[in-house]
Short mmCIF file of C-alpha atoms and ligand atoms in Angstrom, two decimals:
data_model
loop_
_atom_site.label_atom_id
_atom_site.label_comp_id
_atom_site.label_asym_id
_atom_site.label_seq_id
_atom_site.Cartn_x
_atom_site.Cartn_y
_atom_site.Cartn_z
CA THR O 1 -5.46 -32.69 -17.84
CA GLY O 2 -8.59 -30.56 -17.78
CA VAL O 3 -9.83 -27.39 -19.42
CA PHE O 4 -7.80 -24.26 -18.70
CA THR O 5 -8.62 -20.65 -19.43
CA TYR O 6 -5.95 -18.29 -20.70
CA ASP O 7 -6.35 -15.13 -18.63
CA PRO O 8 -3.24 -12.91 -18.69
CA GLY O 9 -3.18 -10.51 -15.76
CA PHE O 10 -6.05 -12.51 -14.18
CA SER O 11 -8.66 -10.01 -15.42
CA SER O 12 -11.44 -12.53 -15.05
CA THR O 13 -10.11 -15.12 -12.63
CA CYS O 14 -11.42 -15.24 -9.06
CA SER O 15 -8.49 -16.68 -7.13
CA THR O 16 -10.36 -17.02 -3.85
CA LYS O 17 -13.54 -16.44 -1.88
CA SER O 18 -13.20 -13.59 0.63
CA ALA O 19 -15.45 -11.88 3.17
CA ILE O 20 -13.19 -8.87 3.78
CA THR O 21 -13.61 -6.21 1.09
CA TYR O 22 -16.26 -5.62 -1.57
CA ILE O 23 -15.64 -3.53 -4.69
CA ASP O 24 -18.16 -2.64 -7.38
CA GLY O 25 -15.96 -1.08 -10.04
CA ASP O 26 -18.81 0.20 -12.21
CA GLN O 27 -20.59 1.94 -9.34
CA GLY O 28 -17.41 3.11 -7.58
CA ILE O 29 -18.29 1.26 -4.35
CA LEU O 30 -15.73 0.13 -1.79
CA LEU O 31 -16.84 -1.58 1.43
CA TYR O 32 -14.71 -3.03 4.24
CA ARG O 33 -16.72 -5.80 5.92
CA GLY O 34 -19.85 -4.15 4.53
CA TYR O 35 -19.12 -0.57 5.65
CA PRO O 36 -18.58 2.18 3.04
CA VAL O 37 -15.00 3.41 3.18
CA ALA O 38 -16.13 7.07 3.28
CA GLN O 39 -18.10 6.45 6.50
CA LEU O 40 -15.16 4.63 8.06
CA ALA O 41 -12.79 7.47 7.11
CA GLU O 42 -15.18 9.97 8.70
CA HIS O 43 -16.08 8.18 11.94
CA CYS O 44 -13.29 5.74 12.78
CA SER O 45 -9.59 5.78 13.52
CA PHE O 46 -7.24 3.68 11.41
CA LEU O 47 -6.81 1.21 14.28
CA GLU O 48 -10.60 0.79 14.56
CA VAL O 49 -10.66 0.07 10.83
CA ALA O 50 -7.74 -2.35 11.26
CA TYR O 51 -9.68 -4.20 13.97
CA LEU O 52 -12.73 -4.32 11.68
CA ILE O 53 -10.77 -5.67 8.73
CA LEU O 54 -9.09 -8.30 10.90
CA ASN O 55 -12.09 -9.38 12.97
CA GLY O 56 -15.13 -8.67 10.82
CA GLU O 57 -16.88 -6.30 13.28
CA LEU O 58 -16.19 -2.78 14.51
CA PRO O 59 -14.67 -2.91 18.01
CA LYS O 60 -16.62 -1.95 21.12
CA GLY O 61 -14.81 0.34 23.61
CA GLN O 62 -12.95 -2.32 25.60
CA GLU O 63 -12.14 -4.36 22.49
CA LEU O 64 -10.51 -1.33 20.89
CA GLN O 65 -8.57 -0.57 24.05
CA ASN O 66 -7.22 -4.12 24.23
CA PHE O 67 -6.29 -4.12 20.55
CA ASP O 68 -4.70 -0.69 20.77
CA SER O 69 -2.60 -1.58 23.83
CA SER O 70 -1.47 -4.85 22.23
CA ILE O 71 -0.32 -2.94 19.12
CA ARG O 72 1.51 -0.40 21.30
CA LYS O 73 3.19 -3.25 23.19
CA HIS O 74 4.71 -4.64 19.99
CA THR O 75 6.09 -1.45 18.40
CA MET O 76 9.80 -2.09 19.12
CA ILE O 77 11.96 -4.23 16.86
CA ASN O 78 14.80 -6.48 17.96
CA GLU O 79 18.03 -4.46 18.35
CA ASN O 80 19.80 -6.82 15.95
CA LEU O 81 17.20 -5.92 13.33
CA ASN O 82 17.97 -2.24 13.88
CA ARG O 83 21.55 -3.00 12.96
CA PHE O 84 20.48 -4.45 9.59
CA PHE O 85 20.12 -0.89 8.37
CA GLU O 86 23.85 -0.29 8.83
CA GLY O 87 24.48 -2.70 5.95
CA PHE O 88 22.54 -0.69 3.39
CA ASN O 89 24.08 2.07 1.27
CA TYR O 90 22.96 5.56 2.28
CA ASP O 91 21.03 5.92 -0.98
CA ALA O 92 19.10 2.63 -0.80
CA HIS O 93 15.44 3.12 -1.70
CA PRO O 94 13.31 2.82 1.46
CA MET O 95 11.15 0.18 -0.27
CA ALA O 96 14.29 -1.94 -0.85
CA MET O 97 15.10 -1.70 2.86
CA LEU O 98 11.50 -2.42 3.82
CA THR O 99 11.38 -5.56 1.66
CA GLY O 100 14.64 -6.85 3.13
CA VAL O 101 14.02 -6.03 6.77
CA VAL O 102 10.42 -7.27 6.83
CA GLY O 103 11.61 -10.52 5.24
CA SER O 104 14.14 -10.75 8.05
CA LEU O 105 11.39 -10.61 10.69
CA SER O 106 10.89 -14.28 9.86
CA ALA O 107 14.40 -14.90 11.26
CA PHE O 108 13.50 -13.24 14.58
CA TYR O 109 9.85 -14.01 15.30
CA HIS O 110 9.60 -17.72 14.57
CA ASP O 111 8.07 -18.66 17.93
CA THR O 112 4.48 -18.15 16.78
CA THR O 113 4.30 -19.54 13.29
CA ASN O 114 1.90 -22.42 13.73
CA ASN O 115 -0.56 -21.19 11.11
CA LYS O 116 -3.29 -23.44 12.47
CA ASP O 117 -3.20 -21.87 15.96
CA PRO O 118 -5.51 -18.79 16.21
CA ARG O 119 -3.41 -17.36 19.07
CA HIS O 120 -0.25 -17.61 16.96
CA ARG O 121 -2.02 -15.94 14.08
CA GLU O 122 -3.15 -13.11 16.33
CA ILE O 123 0.32 -12.49 17.75
CA PHE O 124 1.74 -12.41 14.21
CA ALA O 125 -0.98 -9.93 13.17
CA HIS O 126 -0.32 -7.59 16.09
CA ARG O 127 3.45 -7.79 15.74
CA MET O 128 3.34 -7.14 12.01
CA ILE O 129 0.95 -4.17 12.24
CA ALA O 130 2.87 -2.71 15.21
CA LYS O 131 6.38 -3.09 13.77
CA ILE O 132 5.88 -1.98 10.17
CA PRO O 133 5.81 1.78 11.06
CA THR O 134 9.00 1.34 13.13
CA ILE O 135 10.75 -0.32 10.19
CA ALA O 136 9.46 2.25 7.67
CA ALA O 137 10.63 5.11 9.92
CA ALA O 138 14.04 3.45 10.37
CA ALA O 139 14.39 3.22 6.57
CA TYR O 140 13.64 6.96 6.40
CA LYS O 141 16.22 7.76 9.10
CA LYS O 142 18.84 5.65 7.33
CA TYR O 143 18.24 7.56 4.11
CA TYR O 144 18.73 10.89 5.88
CA GLY O 145 21.61 9.75 8.04
CA GLN O 146 19.78 10.62 11.26
CA PRO O 147 19.70 8.45 14.39
CA PHE O 148 16.76 6.05 14.72
CA MET O 149 14.07 7.21 17.13
CA TYR O 150 12.47 4.57 19.33
CA PRO O 151 8.68 4.35 19.32
CA GLN O 152 6.83 6.36 21.96
CA ASN O 153 3.99 4.16 23.10
CA HIS O 154 1.96 6.97 24.62
CA LEU O 155 1.37 8.19 21.06
CA ASP O 156 -1.37 6.88 18.80
CA TYR O 157 -0.43 4.83 15.72
CA CYS O 158 0.02 7.65 13.18
CA SER O 159 1.49 10.17 15.65
CA ASN O 160 4.04 7.56 16.64
CA LEU O 161 5.05 7.06 13.01
CA LEU O 162 5.43 10.81 12.48
CA HIS O 163 7.46 11.02 15.69
CA MET O 164 9.78 8.18 14.64
CA MET O 165 10.32 9.85 11.27
CA PHE O 166 10.67 13.49 12.20
CA ALA O 167 11.85 13.70 15.81
CA VAL O 168 15.58 14.02 16.55
CA PRO O 169 17.25 13.38 19.91
CA ALA O 170 18.60 16.95 20.04
CA GLU O 171 15.29 18.72 20.61
CA PRO O 172 11.69 18.14 21.58
CA TYR O 173 9.27 17.28 18.78
CA HIS O 174 5.54 17.78 18.90
CA VAL O 175 3.40 15.88 16.45
CA ASN O 176 1.02 18.14 14.57
CA PRO O 177 -2.46 16.67 15.22
CA ILE O 178 -3.65 17.85 11.77
CA ALA O 179 -0.85 15.85 10.14
CA ALA O 180 -1.58 12.77 12.29
CA LYS O 181 -5.30 12.92 11.45
CA ALA O 182 -4.60 13.33 7.72
CA LEU O 183 -2.28 10.31 7.80
CA ASP O 184 -4.88 8.32 9.71
CA ILE O 185 -7.49 8.98 7.01
CA LEU O 186 -5.07 8.12 4.21
CA PHE O 187 -4.23 4.87 5.98
CA THR O 188 -7.91 3.97 6.29
CA LEU O 189 -8.36 4.51 2.56
CA HIS O 190 -5.36 2.29 1.78
CA ALA O 191 -6.00 -0.43 4.35
CA ASP O 192 -7.39 -3.07 2.00
CA HIS O 193 -8.42 -3.50 -1.61
CA GLU O 194 -9.34 -7.17 -2.06
CA GLN O 195 -7.21 -9.20 -4.51
CA ASN O 196 -4.84 -6.48 -5.77
CA ALA O 197 -1.38 -7.56 -6.97
CA SER O 198 0.38 -7.31 -3.59
CA THR O 199 -2.40 -9.01 -1.63
CA SER O 200 -2.59 -11.78 -4.21
CA THR O 201 1.19 -12.12 -3.86
CA VAL O 202 0.91 -12.45 -0.07
CA ARG O 203 -1.75 -15.12 -0.58
CA MET O 204 0.30 -16.93 -3.19
CA ALA O 205 3.45 -17.00 -1.07
CA GLY O 206 1.41 -17.82 2.03
CA SER O 207 -0.40 -20.67 0.28
CA THR O 208 2.82 -22.70 0.39
CA GLY O 209 2.79 -22.54 4.19
CA THR O 210 5.78 -20.20 4.34
CA ASN O 211 6.53 -18.03 7.38
CA PRO O 212 3.92 -15.22 7.32
CA TYR O 213 6.53 -12.44 7.65
CA ALA O 214 8.18 -13.77 4.48
CA ALA O 215 4.77 -13.71 2.76
CA ILE O 216 4.31 -10.04 3.75
CA ALA O 217 7.79 -9.23 2.40
CA ALA O 218 6.70 -10.75 -0.93
CA GLY O 219 3.67 -8.43 -0.86
CA ILE O 220 5.88 -5.40 -0.21
CA ALA O 221 8.02 -6.33 -3.23
CA ALA O 222 4.89 -6.50 -5.40
CA LEU O 223 3.59 -3.18 -4.07
CA TRP O 224 6.76 -1.33 -5.06
CA GLY O 225 6.12 -1.28 -8.83
CA PRO O 226 4.77 1.89 -10.47
CA SER O 227 1.66 0.11 -11.75
CA HIS O 228 0.67 -0.53 -8.14
CA GLY O 229 1.81 1.23 -4.93
CA GLY O 230 4.76 2.88 -6.62
CA ALA O 231 2.26 5.05 -8.54
CA ASN O 232 2.07 7.65 -5.75
CA GLU O 233 5.80 8.31 -6.11
CA ALA O 234 5.50 8.23 -9.92
CA VAL O 235 2.74 10.87 -9.84
CA LEU O 236 4.99 13.37 -8.07
CA THR O 237 7.88 12.60 -10.41
CA MET O 238 5.50 13.16 -13.33
CA LEU O 239 4.26 16.48 -11.90
CA ASP O 240 7.89 17.56 -11.46
CA GLU O 241 8.64 16.69 -15.08
CA ILE O 242 5.61 18.60 -16.38
CA GLY O 243 6.66 21.51 -14.20
CA ASP O 244 4.06 24.05 -15.23
CA VAL O 245 0.40 24.24 -16.22
CA LYS O 246 1.43 25.50 -19.66
CA ASN O 247 3.12 22.14 -20.38
CA VAL O 248 0.08 20.01 -19.56
CA GLN O 249 -1.32 19.81 -23.09
CA GLY O 250 2.03 18.74 -24.55
CA PHE O 251 2.33 16.04 -21.90
CA MET O 252 -1.18 14.79 -22.65
CA ASP O 253 -0.30 14.45 -26.31
CA LYS O 254 2.63 12.26 -25.28
CA VAL O 255 0.38 10.11 -23.08
CA LYS O 256 -2.02 9.54 -25.98
CA ASP O 257 0.82 8.59 -28.31
CA LYS O 258 1.02 4.83 -27.84
CA ASN O 259 4.64 4.76 -28.99
CA SER O 260 5.80 7.10 -26.23
CA GLY O 261 5.34 4.53 -23.45
CA VAL O 262 4.20 7.40 -21.20
CA ARG O 263 1.14 6.89 -19.00
CA LEU O 264 -0.75 9.41 -16.93
CA MET O 265 0.29 8.12 -13.52
CA GLY O 266 -2.45 8.05 -10.89
CA PHE O 267 -5.04 7.42 -13.58
CA GLY O 268 -6.83 4.21 -14.50
CA HIS O 269 -7.65 1.12 -12.53
CA ARG O 270 -8.22 -2.54 -13.31
CA VAL O 271 -11.50 -2.62 -11.40
CA TYR O 272 -12.84 0.95 -11.16
CA LYS O 273 -14.31 1.95 -14.50
CA ASN O 274 -16.40 4.87 -13.25
CA PHE O 275 -14.51 6.51 -10.42
CA ASP O 276 -12.31 5.43 -7.54
CA PRO O 277 -14.23 6.37 -4.36
CA ARG O 278 -10.93 6.75 -2.51
CA ALA O 279 -9.77 9.39 -5.02
CA THR O 280 -12.88 11.48 -4.36
CA ILE O 281 -12.20 11.50 -0.60
CA ILE O 282 -8.48 12.12 -1.06
CA ARG O 283 -9.06 15.04 -3.41
CA GLU O 284 -11.28 16.66 -0.77
CA GLN O 285 -8.75 15.88 1.99
CA CYS O 286 -5.97 17.31 -0.13
CA HIS O 287 -7.63 20.73 -0.23
CA LYS O 288 -8.47 20.58 3.51
CA VAL O 289 -4.99 19.52 4.62
CA LEU O 290 -3.14 22.05 2.48
CA GLN O 291 -5.40 24.78 3.80
CA ALA O 292 -5.08 23.66 7.44
CA LEU O 293 -1.30 23.38 7.22
CA LYS O 294 -1.15 26.65 5.25
CA VAL O 295 0.77 24.95 2.45
CA ASP O 296 0.55 26.54 -0.97
CA ASP O 297 1.73 23.87 -3.38
CA PRO O 298 1.58 24.71 -7.10
CA LYS O 299 1.54 20.94 -7.72
CA LEU O 300 -2.06 20.83 -6.56
CA GLU O 301 -3.06 23.32 -9.23
CA LEU O 302 -1.08 21.33 -11.78
CA ALA O 303 -2.75 18.06 -10.72
CA MET O 304 -6.20 19.65 -10.91
CA LYS O 305 -5.50 20.96 -14.39
CA LEU O 306 -4.27 17.52 -15.51
CA GLU O 307 -7.38 15.90 -14.09
CA GLU O 308 -9.68 18.44 -15.75
CA ILE O 309 -8.08 17.98 -19.16
CA ALA O 310 -7.98 14.19 -18.87
CA LEU O 311 -11.61 13.90 -17.79
CA SER O 312 -12.81 15.83 -20.83
CA ASP O 313 -10.55 14.00 -23.29
CA ASP O 314 -11.96 11.31 -25.58
CA TYR O 315 -8.90 9.06 -25.08
CA PHE O 316 -9.58 8.81 -21.34
CA LYS O 317 -13.37 8.75 -21.70
CA ALA O 318 -13.29 5.88 -24.19
CA ARG O 319 -11.04 3.81 -21.91
CA LYS O 320 -12.89 4.76 -18.71
CA LEU O 321 -9.75 6.13 -17.07
CA TYR O 322 -10.33 8.16 -13.91
CA PRO O 323 -8.04 9.41 -11.15
CA ASN O 324 -7.20 6.63 -8.71
CA VAL O 325 -6.22 6.69 -5.03
CA ASP O 326 -2.63 7.62 -5.88
CA PHE O 327 -3.34 10.74 -7.94
CA TYR O 328 -3.72 13.11 -4.98
CA SER O 329 -2.25 11.13 -2.06
CA GLY O 330 1.32 12.20 -2.87
CA ILE O 331 0.41 15.88 -2.65
CA ILE O 332 -0.92 15.30 0.89
CA TYR O 333 2.17 13.30 1.87
CA LYS O 334 4.36 16.09 0.54
CA ALA O 335 2.42 18.66 2.57
CA LEU O 336 3.08 16.53 5.67
CA GLY O 337 6.81 16.77 4.96
CA ILE O 338 7.12 13.17 3.80
CA PRO O 339 9.69 12.82 0.99
CA VAL O 340 8.68 11.29 -2.33
CA ASN O 341 10.61 8.03 -1.88
CA MET O 342 8.68 7.39 1.37
CA PHE O 343 5.23 7.55 -0.29
CA THR O 344 5.16 3.85 -1.19
CA PRO O 345 6.42 2.76 2.26
CA MET O 346 3.49 4.77 3.71
CA PHE O 347 1.14 2.80 1.48
CA ALA O 348 2.85 -0.41 2.67
CA VAL O 349 2.27 0.48 6.33
CA ALA O 350 -1.46 0.94 5.72
CA ARG O 351 -1.87 -2.08 3.42
CA THR O 352 -0.15 -4.35 5.95
CA VAL O 353 -3.53 -4.58 7.68
CA GLY O 354 -5.14 -5.94 4.52
CA TRP O 355 -2.27 -8.34 3.80
CA VAL O 356 -2.40 -9.73 7.33
CA ALA O 357 -6.20 -10.11 7.24
CA HIS O 358 -6.07 -11.93 3.89
CA TRP O 359 -3.29 -14.22 5.08
CA ILE O 360 -5.33 -15.10 8.19
CA GLU O 361 -8.50 -15.65 6.14
CA MET O 362 -6.58 -17.96 3.84
CA VAL O 363 -4.73 -20.08 6.39
CA SER O 364 -7.88 -20.41 8.55
CA ASP O 365 -9.73 -21.94 5.64
CA PRO O 366 -9.63 -25.75 5.76
CA ALA O 367 -9.97 -25.73 1.97
CA MET O 368 -6.68 -23.81 1.50
CA ARG O 369 -4.60 -25.17 -1.40
CA ILE O 370 -1.27 -24.14 -2.79
CA ALA O 371 -1.71 -21.50 -5.51
CA ARG O 372 -0.47 -23.06 -8.71
CA PRO O 373 -1.63 -21.46 -12.00
CA ARG O 374 -1.22 -23.19 -15.35
CA GLN O 375 0.19 -21.76 -18.59
CA VAL O 376 -0.21 -21.89 -22.34
CA TYR O 377 3.05 -23.41 -23.56
CA THR O 378 4.47 -21.63 -26.63
CA GLY O 379 7.93 -23.23 -26.84
CA ALA O 380 9.51 -25.88 -29.08
CA ALA O 381 7.84 -29.23 -29.62
CA GLU O 382 9.67 -32.27 -28.21
CA ARG O 383 13.04 -32.81 -29.93
CA THR O 384 16.16 -34.89 -29.54
CA VAL O 385 19.38 -33.73 -27.87
CA SER O 386 22.45 -33.98 -30.08
CA PRO O 387 25.88 -34.18 -28.41
CA ILE O 388 27.88 -30.92 -28.58
CA ALA O 389 30.22 -32.08 -31.36
CA GLN O 390 27.27 -32.68 -33.70
CA ARG O 391 25.44 -29.36 -33.10
N1 CMC X 1 -2.49 6.54 -18.97
C1 CMC X 1 -2.72 6.35 -20.28
N2 CMC X 1 -3.34 5.28 -20.79
C2 CMC X 1 -3.75 4.34 -19.93
C3 CMC X 1 -3.56 4.46 -18.53
C4 CMC X 1 -2.90 5.62 -18.06
N3 CMC X 1 -2.69 5.79 -16.76
N4 CMC X 1 -4.08 3.38 -17.91
C5 CMC X 1 -4.58 2.60 -18.89
N5 CMC X 1 -4.39 3.18 -20.10
C6 CMC X 1 -4.85 2.68 -21.40
C7 CMC X 1 -3.98 1.53 -21.89
O1 CMC X 1 -2.92 2.01 -22.71
C8 CMC X 1 -4.98 0.71 -22.68
O2 CMC X 1 -5.21 1.36 -23.90
P1 CMC X 1 -5.52 0.50 -25.25
O3 CMC X 1 -6.80 -0.23 -24.97
O4 CMC X 1 -5.61 1.48 -26.35
O5 CMC X 1 -4.35 -0.45 -25.40
C9 CMC X 1 -6.27 0.84 -21.87
O6 CMC X 1 -6.15 2.12 -21.19
C10 CMC X 1 -6.48 -0.27 -20.82
O7 CMC X 1 -5.30 -0.31 -20.00
P2 CMC X 1 -4.67 -1.63 -19.39
O8 CMC X 1 -3.20 -1.40 -19.19
O9 CMC X 1 -5.11 -2.82 -20.18
O10 CMC X 1 -5.41 -1.65 -17.99
P3 CMC X 1 -5.01 -2.53 -16.75
O11 CMC X 1 -6.27 -2.84 -16.03
O12 CMC X 1 -4.16 -3.67 -17.15
O13 CMC X 1 -4.08 -1.54 -15.88
C11 CMC X 1 -3.39 0.10 -14.34
C12 CMC X 1 -4.51 -0.86 -14.76
C13 CMC X 1 -3.74 0.73 -13.01
C14 CMC X 1 -2.07 -0.69 -14.19
C15 CMC X 1 -3.22 1.19 -15.45
O14 CMC X 1 -4.40 1.94 -15.57
C16 CMC X 1 -2.01 2.10 -15.18
O15 CMC X 1 -0.90 1.77 -15.59
N6 CMC X 1 -2.24 3.26 -14.51
C17 CMC X 1 -1.14 4.14 -14.13
C18 CMC X 1 -0.46 3.62 -12.88
C19 CMC X 1 -1.30 3.82 -11.64
O16 CMC X 1 -1.80 4.91 -11.39
N7 CMC X 1 -1.42 2.77 -10.82
C20 CMC X 1 -2.12 2.83 -9.54
C21 CMC X 1 -3.35 1.99 -9.52
S1 CMC X 1 -4.41 2.29 -8.11
C22 CMC X 1 -3.49 1.95 -6.69
C23 CMC X 1 -2.82 0.64 -6.67
O17 CMC X 1 -3.25 -0.34 -7.24
O18 CMC X 1 -1.83 0.55 -5.96
#
């Protein structure tokens, strides 16, 4: 009983109160715990931002040191978990492996799952944030048939991830500090985004009281789709298909034809109707990183041309469609040597911080209730079953 509102896609439903991230979609504002994301990307490391998102305040020196060393302590995964990868086919998508293996963490780390105990919640948070790069890198190694590389805890968070992905036992590997810094900034920009589909999924699964690692696995599954985190991979596939600047106009005509089913990937956002502040920073970073790494990628020129044409087109203007965070991020990832099918796992590593913070915020709230939406029933009215012989 009661009055229900039909709201497909939850465009106007606030599912929760939250003190973590603020977005003003009309003004293009994104704040983590009150701080503009551009300032955080400029002045803070990803781990500082992770601490902020989890704890509400930027860390002081000792607080950051303690947090950092706790994350480093938890980077390894159980050896049995490493062996899970042997069971996957060589061509399994890394997101498929990530979903499965993160879900399996719940089978290994079930000693600290009293959601009401703040110490348990903290250990879960540190384990999850520390282990997700190790799992993502292992998925990469599986795909390429190379041996897994153990984490090197003298390395910072992003350097360690690059090491686990690109080092091989046969020769020394030195992480390029420009690549590590670029990754760090990208991770800050992806760390949280209030009630997006994957975070809402983590909250929904978590609201039942399930094991938190299982709730994160649900979030990873939701992130995979091309309307969400999978868009960064889809943008590069789209740029490959377009191939050349001379084909841009023809592609745009297809996008505007509603019967084609083709969308301009990396464009549009449910909340941002002016610009996505993350896209502005990423576009700038994209130029800087390509220049610093001396990479000349014709895809950047192609992306810029697409953006220019789209921004001056009435179709996009009328619908307030602007480049989002995923439009340029793939070009940076590519310049760092990260293959296209690893783009979404990279997003997952960064967003783990947000998922964990939202899960903690939810389970710490005494008013937490199971998430249970209603529906508008459109099926048959009540009728009588006839035995099979009479049908
Ligand atoms: N290309 C062409 N048309 C579009 C696009 C696009 N990328 N995005 C929206 N539209 C059109 C859509 O066809 C509709 O037109 P009409 O009113 O004539 O039917 C109108 O704009 C409103 O679109 P919507 O699908 O109702 O908007 P939504 O808020 O449900 O979807 C979105 C948001 C992000 C899923 C969508 O813009 C999209 O599919 N974008 C491409 C995929 C993408 O880049 N996703 C990444 C989002 S940001 C990072 C993240 O969340 O992970």
